[in-house]
PDB file of C-alpha atoms in Angstrom:
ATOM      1  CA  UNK A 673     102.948 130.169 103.193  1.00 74.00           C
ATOM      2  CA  UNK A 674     104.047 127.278 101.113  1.00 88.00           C
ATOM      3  CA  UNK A 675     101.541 124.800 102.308  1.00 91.00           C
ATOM      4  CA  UNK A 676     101.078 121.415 100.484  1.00 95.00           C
ATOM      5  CA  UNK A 677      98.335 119.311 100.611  1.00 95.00           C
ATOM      6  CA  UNK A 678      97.235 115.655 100.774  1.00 96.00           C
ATOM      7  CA  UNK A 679      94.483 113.624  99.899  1.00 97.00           C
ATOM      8  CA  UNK A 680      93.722 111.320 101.481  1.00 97.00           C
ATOM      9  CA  UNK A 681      94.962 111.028 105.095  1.00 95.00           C
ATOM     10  CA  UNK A 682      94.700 107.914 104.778  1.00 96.00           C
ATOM     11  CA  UNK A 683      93.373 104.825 102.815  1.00 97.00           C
ATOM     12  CA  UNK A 684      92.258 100.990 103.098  1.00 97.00           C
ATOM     13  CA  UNK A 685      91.671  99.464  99.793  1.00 95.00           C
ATOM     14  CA  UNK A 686      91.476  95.515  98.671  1.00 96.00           C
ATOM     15  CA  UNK A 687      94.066  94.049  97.277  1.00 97.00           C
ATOM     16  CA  UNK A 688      94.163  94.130  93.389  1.00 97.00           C
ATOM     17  CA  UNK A 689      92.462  97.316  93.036  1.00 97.00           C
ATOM     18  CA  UNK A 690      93.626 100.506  92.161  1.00 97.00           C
ATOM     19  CA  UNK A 691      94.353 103.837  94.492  1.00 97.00           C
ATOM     20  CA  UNK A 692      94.938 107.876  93.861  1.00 97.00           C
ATOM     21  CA  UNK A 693      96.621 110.198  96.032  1.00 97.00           C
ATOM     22  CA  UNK A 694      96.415 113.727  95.395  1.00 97.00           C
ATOM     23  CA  UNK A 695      99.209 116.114  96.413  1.00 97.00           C
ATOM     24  CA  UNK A 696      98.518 119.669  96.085  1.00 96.00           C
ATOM     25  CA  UNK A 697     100.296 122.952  96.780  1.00 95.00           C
ATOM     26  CA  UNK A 698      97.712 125.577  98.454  1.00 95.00           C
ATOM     27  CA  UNK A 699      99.962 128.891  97.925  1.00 93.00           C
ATOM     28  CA  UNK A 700     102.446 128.444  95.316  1.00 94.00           C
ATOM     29  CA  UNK A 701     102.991 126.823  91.756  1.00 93.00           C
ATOM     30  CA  UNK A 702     104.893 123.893  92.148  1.00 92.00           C
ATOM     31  CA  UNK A 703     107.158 123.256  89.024  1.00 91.00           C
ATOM     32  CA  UNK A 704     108.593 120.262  90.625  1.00 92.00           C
ATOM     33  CA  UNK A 705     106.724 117.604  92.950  1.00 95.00           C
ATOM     34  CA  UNK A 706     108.689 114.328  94.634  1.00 95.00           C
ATOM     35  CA  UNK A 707     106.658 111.583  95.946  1.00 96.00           C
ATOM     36  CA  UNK A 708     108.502 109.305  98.963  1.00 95.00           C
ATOM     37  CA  UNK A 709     107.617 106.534 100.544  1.00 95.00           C
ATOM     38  CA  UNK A 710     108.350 105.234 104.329  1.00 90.00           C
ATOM     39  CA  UNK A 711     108.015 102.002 105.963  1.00 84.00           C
ATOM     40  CA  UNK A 712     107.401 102.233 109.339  1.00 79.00           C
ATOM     41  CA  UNK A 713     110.671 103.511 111.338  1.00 75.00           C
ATOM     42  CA  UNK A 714     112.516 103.967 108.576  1.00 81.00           C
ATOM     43  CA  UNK A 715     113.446 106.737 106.299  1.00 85.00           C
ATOM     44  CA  UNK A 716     112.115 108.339 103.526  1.00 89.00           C
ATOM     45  CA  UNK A 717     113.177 106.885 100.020  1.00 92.00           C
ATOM     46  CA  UNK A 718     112.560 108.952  96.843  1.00 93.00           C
ATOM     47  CA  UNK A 719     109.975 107.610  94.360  1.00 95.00           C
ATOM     48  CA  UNK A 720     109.734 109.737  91.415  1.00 94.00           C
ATOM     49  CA  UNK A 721     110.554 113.359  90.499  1.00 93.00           C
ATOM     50  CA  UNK A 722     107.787 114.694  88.137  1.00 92.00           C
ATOM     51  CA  UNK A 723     108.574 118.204  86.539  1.00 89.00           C
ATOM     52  CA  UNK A 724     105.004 120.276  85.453  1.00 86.00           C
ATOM     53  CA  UNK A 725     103.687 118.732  81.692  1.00 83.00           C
ATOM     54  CA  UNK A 726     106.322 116.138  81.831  1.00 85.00           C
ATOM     55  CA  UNK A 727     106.996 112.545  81.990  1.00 88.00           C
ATOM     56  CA  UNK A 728     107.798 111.611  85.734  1.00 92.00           C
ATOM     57  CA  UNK A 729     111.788 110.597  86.025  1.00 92.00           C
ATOM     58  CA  UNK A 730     111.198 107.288  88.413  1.00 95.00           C
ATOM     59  CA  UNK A 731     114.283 106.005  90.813  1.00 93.00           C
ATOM     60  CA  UNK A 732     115.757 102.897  89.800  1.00 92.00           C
ATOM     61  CA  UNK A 733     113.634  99.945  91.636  1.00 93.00           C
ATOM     62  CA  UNK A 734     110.613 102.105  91.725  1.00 95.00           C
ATOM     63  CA  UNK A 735     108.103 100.132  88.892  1.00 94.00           C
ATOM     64  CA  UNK A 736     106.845 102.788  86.932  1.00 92.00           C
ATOM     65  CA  UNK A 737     103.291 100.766  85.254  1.00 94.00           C
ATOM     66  CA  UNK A 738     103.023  99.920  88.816  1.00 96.00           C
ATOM     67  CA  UNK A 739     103.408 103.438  90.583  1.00 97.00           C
ATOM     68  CA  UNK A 740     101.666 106.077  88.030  1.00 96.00           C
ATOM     69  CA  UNK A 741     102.260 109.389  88.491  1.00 95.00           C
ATOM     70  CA  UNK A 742     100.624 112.833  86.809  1.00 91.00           C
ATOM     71  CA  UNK A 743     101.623 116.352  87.664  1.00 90.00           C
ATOM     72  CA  UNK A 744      99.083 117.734  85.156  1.00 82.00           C
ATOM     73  CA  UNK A 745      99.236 122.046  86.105  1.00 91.00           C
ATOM     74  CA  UNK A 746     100.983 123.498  88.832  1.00 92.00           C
ATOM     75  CA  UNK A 747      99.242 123.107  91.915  1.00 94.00           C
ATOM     76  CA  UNK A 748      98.556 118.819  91.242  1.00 94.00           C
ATOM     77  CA  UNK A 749     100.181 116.260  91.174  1.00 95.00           C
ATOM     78  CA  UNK A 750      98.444 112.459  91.455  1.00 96.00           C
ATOM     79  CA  UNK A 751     100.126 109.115  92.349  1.00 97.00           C
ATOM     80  CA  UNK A 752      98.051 105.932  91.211  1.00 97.00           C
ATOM     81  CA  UNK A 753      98.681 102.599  93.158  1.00 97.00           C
ATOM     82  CA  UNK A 754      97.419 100.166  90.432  1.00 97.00           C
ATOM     83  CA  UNK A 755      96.415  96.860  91.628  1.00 96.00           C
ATOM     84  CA  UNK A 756      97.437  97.278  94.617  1.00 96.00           C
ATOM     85  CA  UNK A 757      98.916  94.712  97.047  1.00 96.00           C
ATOM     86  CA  UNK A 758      99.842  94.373 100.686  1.00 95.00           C
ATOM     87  CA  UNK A 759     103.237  94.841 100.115  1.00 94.00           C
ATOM     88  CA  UNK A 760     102.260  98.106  99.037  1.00 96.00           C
ATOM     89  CA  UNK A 761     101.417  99.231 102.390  1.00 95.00           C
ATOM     90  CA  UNK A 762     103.395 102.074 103.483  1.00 94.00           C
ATOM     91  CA  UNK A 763     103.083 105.982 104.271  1.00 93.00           C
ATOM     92  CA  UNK A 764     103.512 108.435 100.936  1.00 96.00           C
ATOM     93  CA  UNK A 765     104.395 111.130 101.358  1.00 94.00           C
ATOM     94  CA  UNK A 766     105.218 114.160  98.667  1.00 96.00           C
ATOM     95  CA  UNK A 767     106.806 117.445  98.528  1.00 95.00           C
ATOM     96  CA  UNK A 768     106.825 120.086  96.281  1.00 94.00           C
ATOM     97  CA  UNK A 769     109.315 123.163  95.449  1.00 92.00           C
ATOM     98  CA  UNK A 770     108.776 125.977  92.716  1.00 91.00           C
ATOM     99  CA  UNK A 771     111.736 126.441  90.034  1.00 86.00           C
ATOM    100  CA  UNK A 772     115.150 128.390  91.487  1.00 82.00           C
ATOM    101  CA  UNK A 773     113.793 127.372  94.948  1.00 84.00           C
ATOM    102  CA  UNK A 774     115.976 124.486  96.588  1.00 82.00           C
ATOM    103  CA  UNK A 775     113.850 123.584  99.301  1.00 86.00           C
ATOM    104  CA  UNK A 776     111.147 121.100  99.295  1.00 90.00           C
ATOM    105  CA  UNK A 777     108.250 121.460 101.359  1.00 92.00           C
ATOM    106  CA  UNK A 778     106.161 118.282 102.215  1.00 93.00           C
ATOM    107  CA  UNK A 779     102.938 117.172 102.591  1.00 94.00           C
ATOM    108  CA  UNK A 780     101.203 115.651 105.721  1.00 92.00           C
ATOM    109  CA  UNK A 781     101.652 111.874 104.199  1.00 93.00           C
ATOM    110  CA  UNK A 782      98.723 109.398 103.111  1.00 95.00           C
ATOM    111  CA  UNK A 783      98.971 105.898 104.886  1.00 94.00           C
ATOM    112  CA  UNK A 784      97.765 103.471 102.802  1.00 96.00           C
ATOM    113  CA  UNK A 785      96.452  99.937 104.168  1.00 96.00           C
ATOM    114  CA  UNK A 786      96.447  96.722 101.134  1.00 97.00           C
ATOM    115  CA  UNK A 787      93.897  94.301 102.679  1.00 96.00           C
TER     116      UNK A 787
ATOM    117  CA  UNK B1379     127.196 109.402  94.898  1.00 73.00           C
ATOM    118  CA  UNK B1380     125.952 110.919  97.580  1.00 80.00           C
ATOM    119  CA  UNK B1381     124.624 109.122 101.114  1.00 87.00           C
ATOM    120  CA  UNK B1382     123.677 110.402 104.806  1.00 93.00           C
ATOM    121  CA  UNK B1383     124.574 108.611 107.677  1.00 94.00           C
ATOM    122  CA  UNK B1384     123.099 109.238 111.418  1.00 95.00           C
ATOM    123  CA  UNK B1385     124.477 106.537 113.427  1.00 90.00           C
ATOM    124  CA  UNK B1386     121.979 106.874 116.549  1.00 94.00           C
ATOM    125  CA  UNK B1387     118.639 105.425 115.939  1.00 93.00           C
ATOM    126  CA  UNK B1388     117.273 106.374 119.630  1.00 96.00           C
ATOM    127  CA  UNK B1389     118.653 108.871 121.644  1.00 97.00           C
ATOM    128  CA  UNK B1390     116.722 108.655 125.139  1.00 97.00           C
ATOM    129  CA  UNK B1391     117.799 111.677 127.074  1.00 97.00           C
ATOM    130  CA  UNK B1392     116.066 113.262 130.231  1.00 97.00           C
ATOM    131  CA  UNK B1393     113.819 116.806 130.184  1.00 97.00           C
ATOM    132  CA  UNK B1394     116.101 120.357 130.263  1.00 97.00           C
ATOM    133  CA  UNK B1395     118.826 117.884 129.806  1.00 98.00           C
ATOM    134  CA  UNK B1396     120.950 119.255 126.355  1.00 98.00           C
ATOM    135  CA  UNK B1397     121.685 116.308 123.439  1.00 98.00           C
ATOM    136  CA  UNK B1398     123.483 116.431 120.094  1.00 97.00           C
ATOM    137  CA  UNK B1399     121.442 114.318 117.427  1.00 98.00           C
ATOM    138  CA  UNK B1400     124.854 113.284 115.012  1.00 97.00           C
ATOM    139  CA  UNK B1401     124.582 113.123 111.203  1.00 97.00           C
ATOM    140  CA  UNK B1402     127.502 112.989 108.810  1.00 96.00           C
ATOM    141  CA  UNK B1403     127.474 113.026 105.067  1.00 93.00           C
ATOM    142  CA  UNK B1404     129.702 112.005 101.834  1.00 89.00           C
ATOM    143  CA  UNK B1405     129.432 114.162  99.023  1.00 78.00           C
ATOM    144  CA  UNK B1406     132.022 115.033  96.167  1.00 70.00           C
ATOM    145  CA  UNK B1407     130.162 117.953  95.429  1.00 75.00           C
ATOM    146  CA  UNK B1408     128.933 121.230  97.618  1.00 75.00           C
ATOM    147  CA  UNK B1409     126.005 120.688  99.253  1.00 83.00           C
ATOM    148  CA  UNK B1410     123.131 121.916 100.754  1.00 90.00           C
ATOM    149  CA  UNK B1411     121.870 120.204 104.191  1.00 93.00           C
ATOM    150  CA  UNK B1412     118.811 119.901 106.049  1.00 95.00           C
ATOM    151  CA  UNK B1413     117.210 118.875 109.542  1.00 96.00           C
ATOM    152  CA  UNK B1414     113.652 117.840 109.015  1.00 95.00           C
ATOM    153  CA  UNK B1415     111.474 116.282 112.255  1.00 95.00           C
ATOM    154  CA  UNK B1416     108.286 114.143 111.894  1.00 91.00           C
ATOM    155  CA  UNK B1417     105.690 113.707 114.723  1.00 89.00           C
ATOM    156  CA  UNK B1418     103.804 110.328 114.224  1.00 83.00           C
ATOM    157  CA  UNK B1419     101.701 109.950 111.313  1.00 76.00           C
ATOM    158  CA  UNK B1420     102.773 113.243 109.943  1.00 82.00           C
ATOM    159  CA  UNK B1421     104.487 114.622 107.225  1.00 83.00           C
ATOM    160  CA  UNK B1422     108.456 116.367 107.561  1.00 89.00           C
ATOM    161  CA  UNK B1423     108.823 119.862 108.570  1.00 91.00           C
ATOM    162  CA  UNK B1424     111.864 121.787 107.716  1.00 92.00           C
ATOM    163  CA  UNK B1425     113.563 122.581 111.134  1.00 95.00           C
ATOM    164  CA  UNK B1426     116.840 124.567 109.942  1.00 94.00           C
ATOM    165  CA  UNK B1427     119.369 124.301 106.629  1.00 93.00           C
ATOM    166  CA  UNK B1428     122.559 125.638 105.693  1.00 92.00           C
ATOM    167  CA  UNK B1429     122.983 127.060 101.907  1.00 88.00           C
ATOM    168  CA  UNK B1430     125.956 128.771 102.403  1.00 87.00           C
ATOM    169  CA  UNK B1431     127.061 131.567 104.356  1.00 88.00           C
ATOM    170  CA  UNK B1432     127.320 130.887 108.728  1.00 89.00           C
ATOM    171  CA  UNK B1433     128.071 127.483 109.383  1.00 90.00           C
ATOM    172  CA  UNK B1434     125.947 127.840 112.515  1.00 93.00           C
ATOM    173  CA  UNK B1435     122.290 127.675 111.739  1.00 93.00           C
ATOM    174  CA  UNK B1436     119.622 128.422 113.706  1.00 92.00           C
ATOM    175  CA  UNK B1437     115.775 127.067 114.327  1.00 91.00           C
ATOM    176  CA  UNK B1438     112.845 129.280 115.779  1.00 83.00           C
ATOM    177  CA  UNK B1439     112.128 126.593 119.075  1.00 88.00           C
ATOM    178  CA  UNK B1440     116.320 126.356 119.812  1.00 94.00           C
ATOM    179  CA  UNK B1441     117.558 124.269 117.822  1.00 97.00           C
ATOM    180  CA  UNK B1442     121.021 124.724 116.045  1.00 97.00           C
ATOM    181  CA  UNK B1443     123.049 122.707 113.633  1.00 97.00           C
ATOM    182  CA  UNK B1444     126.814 123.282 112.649  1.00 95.00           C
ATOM    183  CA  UNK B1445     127.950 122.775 109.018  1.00 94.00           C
ATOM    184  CA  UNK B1446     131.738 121.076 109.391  1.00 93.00           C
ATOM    185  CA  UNK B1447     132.903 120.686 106.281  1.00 90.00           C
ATOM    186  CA  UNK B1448     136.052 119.180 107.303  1.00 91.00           C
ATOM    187  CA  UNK B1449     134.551 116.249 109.008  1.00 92.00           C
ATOM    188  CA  UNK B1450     131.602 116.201 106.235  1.00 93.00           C
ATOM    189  CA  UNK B1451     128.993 116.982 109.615  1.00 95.00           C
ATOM    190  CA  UNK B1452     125.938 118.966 110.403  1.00 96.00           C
ATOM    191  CA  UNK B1453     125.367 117.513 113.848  1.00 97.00           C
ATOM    192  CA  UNK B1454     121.783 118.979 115.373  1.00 97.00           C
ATOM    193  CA  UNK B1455     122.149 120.219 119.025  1.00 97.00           C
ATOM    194  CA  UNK B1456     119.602 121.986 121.497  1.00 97.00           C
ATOM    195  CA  UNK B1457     120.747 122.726 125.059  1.00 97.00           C
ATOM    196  CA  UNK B1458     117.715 121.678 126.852  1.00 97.00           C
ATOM    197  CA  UNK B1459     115.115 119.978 125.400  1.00 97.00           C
ATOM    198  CA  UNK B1460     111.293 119.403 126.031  1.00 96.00           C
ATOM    199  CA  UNK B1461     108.758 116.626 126.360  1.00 95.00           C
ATOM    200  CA  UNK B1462     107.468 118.006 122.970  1.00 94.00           C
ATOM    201  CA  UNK B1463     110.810 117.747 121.276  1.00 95.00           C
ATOM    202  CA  UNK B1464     109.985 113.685 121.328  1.00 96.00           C
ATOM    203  CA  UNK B1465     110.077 112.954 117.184  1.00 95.00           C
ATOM    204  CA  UNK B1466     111.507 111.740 114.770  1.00 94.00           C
ATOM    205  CA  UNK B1467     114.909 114.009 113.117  1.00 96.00           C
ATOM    206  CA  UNK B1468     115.865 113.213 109.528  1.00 95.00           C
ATOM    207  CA  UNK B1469     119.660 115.303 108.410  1.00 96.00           C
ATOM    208  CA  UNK B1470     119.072 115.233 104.302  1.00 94.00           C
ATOM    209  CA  UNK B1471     121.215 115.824 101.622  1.00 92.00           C
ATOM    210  CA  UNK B1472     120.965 117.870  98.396  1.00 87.00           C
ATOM    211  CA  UNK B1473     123.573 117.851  95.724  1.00 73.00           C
ATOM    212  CA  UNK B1474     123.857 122.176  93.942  1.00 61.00           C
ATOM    213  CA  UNK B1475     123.023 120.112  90.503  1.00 61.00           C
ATOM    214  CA  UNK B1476     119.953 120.331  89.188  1.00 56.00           C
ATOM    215  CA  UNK B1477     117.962 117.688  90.038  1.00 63.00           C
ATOM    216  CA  UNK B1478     117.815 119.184  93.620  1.00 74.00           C
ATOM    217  CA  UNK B1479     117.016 115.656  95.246  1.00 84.00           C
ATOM    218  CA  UNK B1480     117.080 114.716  98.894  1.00 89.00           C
ATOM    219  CA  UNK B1481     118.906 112.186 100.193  1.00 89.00           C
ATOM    220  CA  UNK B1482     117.650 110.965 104.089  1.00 92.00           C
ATOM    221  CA  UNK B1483     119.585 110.001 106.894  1.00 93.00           C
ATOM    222  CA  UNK B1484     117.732 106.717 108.193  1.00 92.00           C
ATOM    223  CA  UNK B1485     116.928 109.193 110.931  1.00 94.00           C
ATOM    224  CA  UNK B1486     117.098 109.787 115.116  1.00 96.00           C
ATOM    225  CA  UNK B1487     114.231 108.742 117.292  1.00 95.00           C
ATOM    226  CA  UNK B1488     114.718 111.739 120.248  1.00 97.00           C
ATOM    227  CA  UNK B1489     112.898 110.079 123.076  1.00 97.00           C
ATOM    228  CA  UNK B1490     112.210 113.080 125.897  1.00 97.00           C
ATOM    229  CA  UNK B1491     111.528 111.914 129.370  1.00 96.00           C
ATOM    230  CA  UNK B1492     110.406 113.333 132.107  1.00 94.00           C
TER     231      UNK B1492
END
């Protein structure tokens, strides 16, 4: 149980054009989804927090216009690269947890190629 | 604030041979701590946490991690590892508050070798 979904496994897109990932939990309703990102060899820095019908809460650095997020119902959650560019590169990956649960479970990761 | 350290980036150790994959945390707050591994180009899968309760924690393939709250450590250990246990291990944070966020170690490449 508690599986969580990506989509896609991975992406190449042009630079200045705009890219979705979908992050989805399979068994569960998912009151809370994260969304990560990891350069290669490195860890795993935190994104954004988005709670079910709210406003995502973005980490400081993390350009919010730039990185749009949507966690629409319970099982979805979307993050939009908007005009993308190669610096943008990098592996996202999210995770999702349902309310009085404290542990995360993660998705498989979407690598994303800027061209 | 809160922050994970694991000081090893590679640990290159030999097949059946036992290792100890360190991570040490700062915290002014209880906590609740994680070992995660990632294969290449995959997500993070939960390997073993400690909530509260034992301060030895168990995993289903051997692993074990000991919560030291003393010397702010939850150092991973296995007693003989396998060519499969090659990944990468990421120790992780989370603060009892409620935004429930994870904080990564920069994590430990375990390099298995034959």
């Amino acid at each position: 149980g508690a599986v969580v979904s990506q989509h896609p496994s991975r992406v190449i897109c042009k630079s200045g054009t705009s890219v979705k990932i979908e992050c989805r939990s399979l068994d569960f309703q998912a009151t809370t989804m994260f969304w990560y990102r990891q350069f290669p060899k490195q860890s795993l820095m935190l994104m954004a927090t988005s709670n079910e019908g709210s406003k995502a809460t973005y980490e400081q650095g993390v350009e919010k216009d730039k990185f749009l997020i949507n966690h629409a119902s319970l099982t979805l959650s979307t993050l939009t690269v908007t005009s993308a560019h190669p610096e943008d590169s990098s592996f996202y990956i999210c995770s999702a947890r349902w309310q009085g649960n404290y542990e995360q479970y993660f998705g498989p990761g979407t690598r994303l190629t800027v061209t | 604030a809160q922050s994970v350290t694991q000081l090893d980036s590679q640990v290159p150790v030999f097949e059946e041979a036992p290792v100890e994959l360190r991570c040490n945390y700062s915290s002014s707050v209880s906590v609740y701590l994680f070992w995660y591994v990632q294969y290449p180009n995959q997500g993070l899968q939960l390997l073993l946490k400690y909530l509260s309760g034992s301060t030895l924690v168990e995993s289903i393939n051997g692993f074990e991690a000991e919560f030291n709250k003393s010397q702010t450590s939850f150092h991973l250990r296995k007693p003989s590892v396998h060519i499969s246990d090659t990944a990468e291990y990421f120790c992780a944070v989370m603060s009892g508050g409620a935004t429930n966020k994870l904080i990564f170690g920069t994590g430990t490449l375990l390099a298995v070798q034959p």
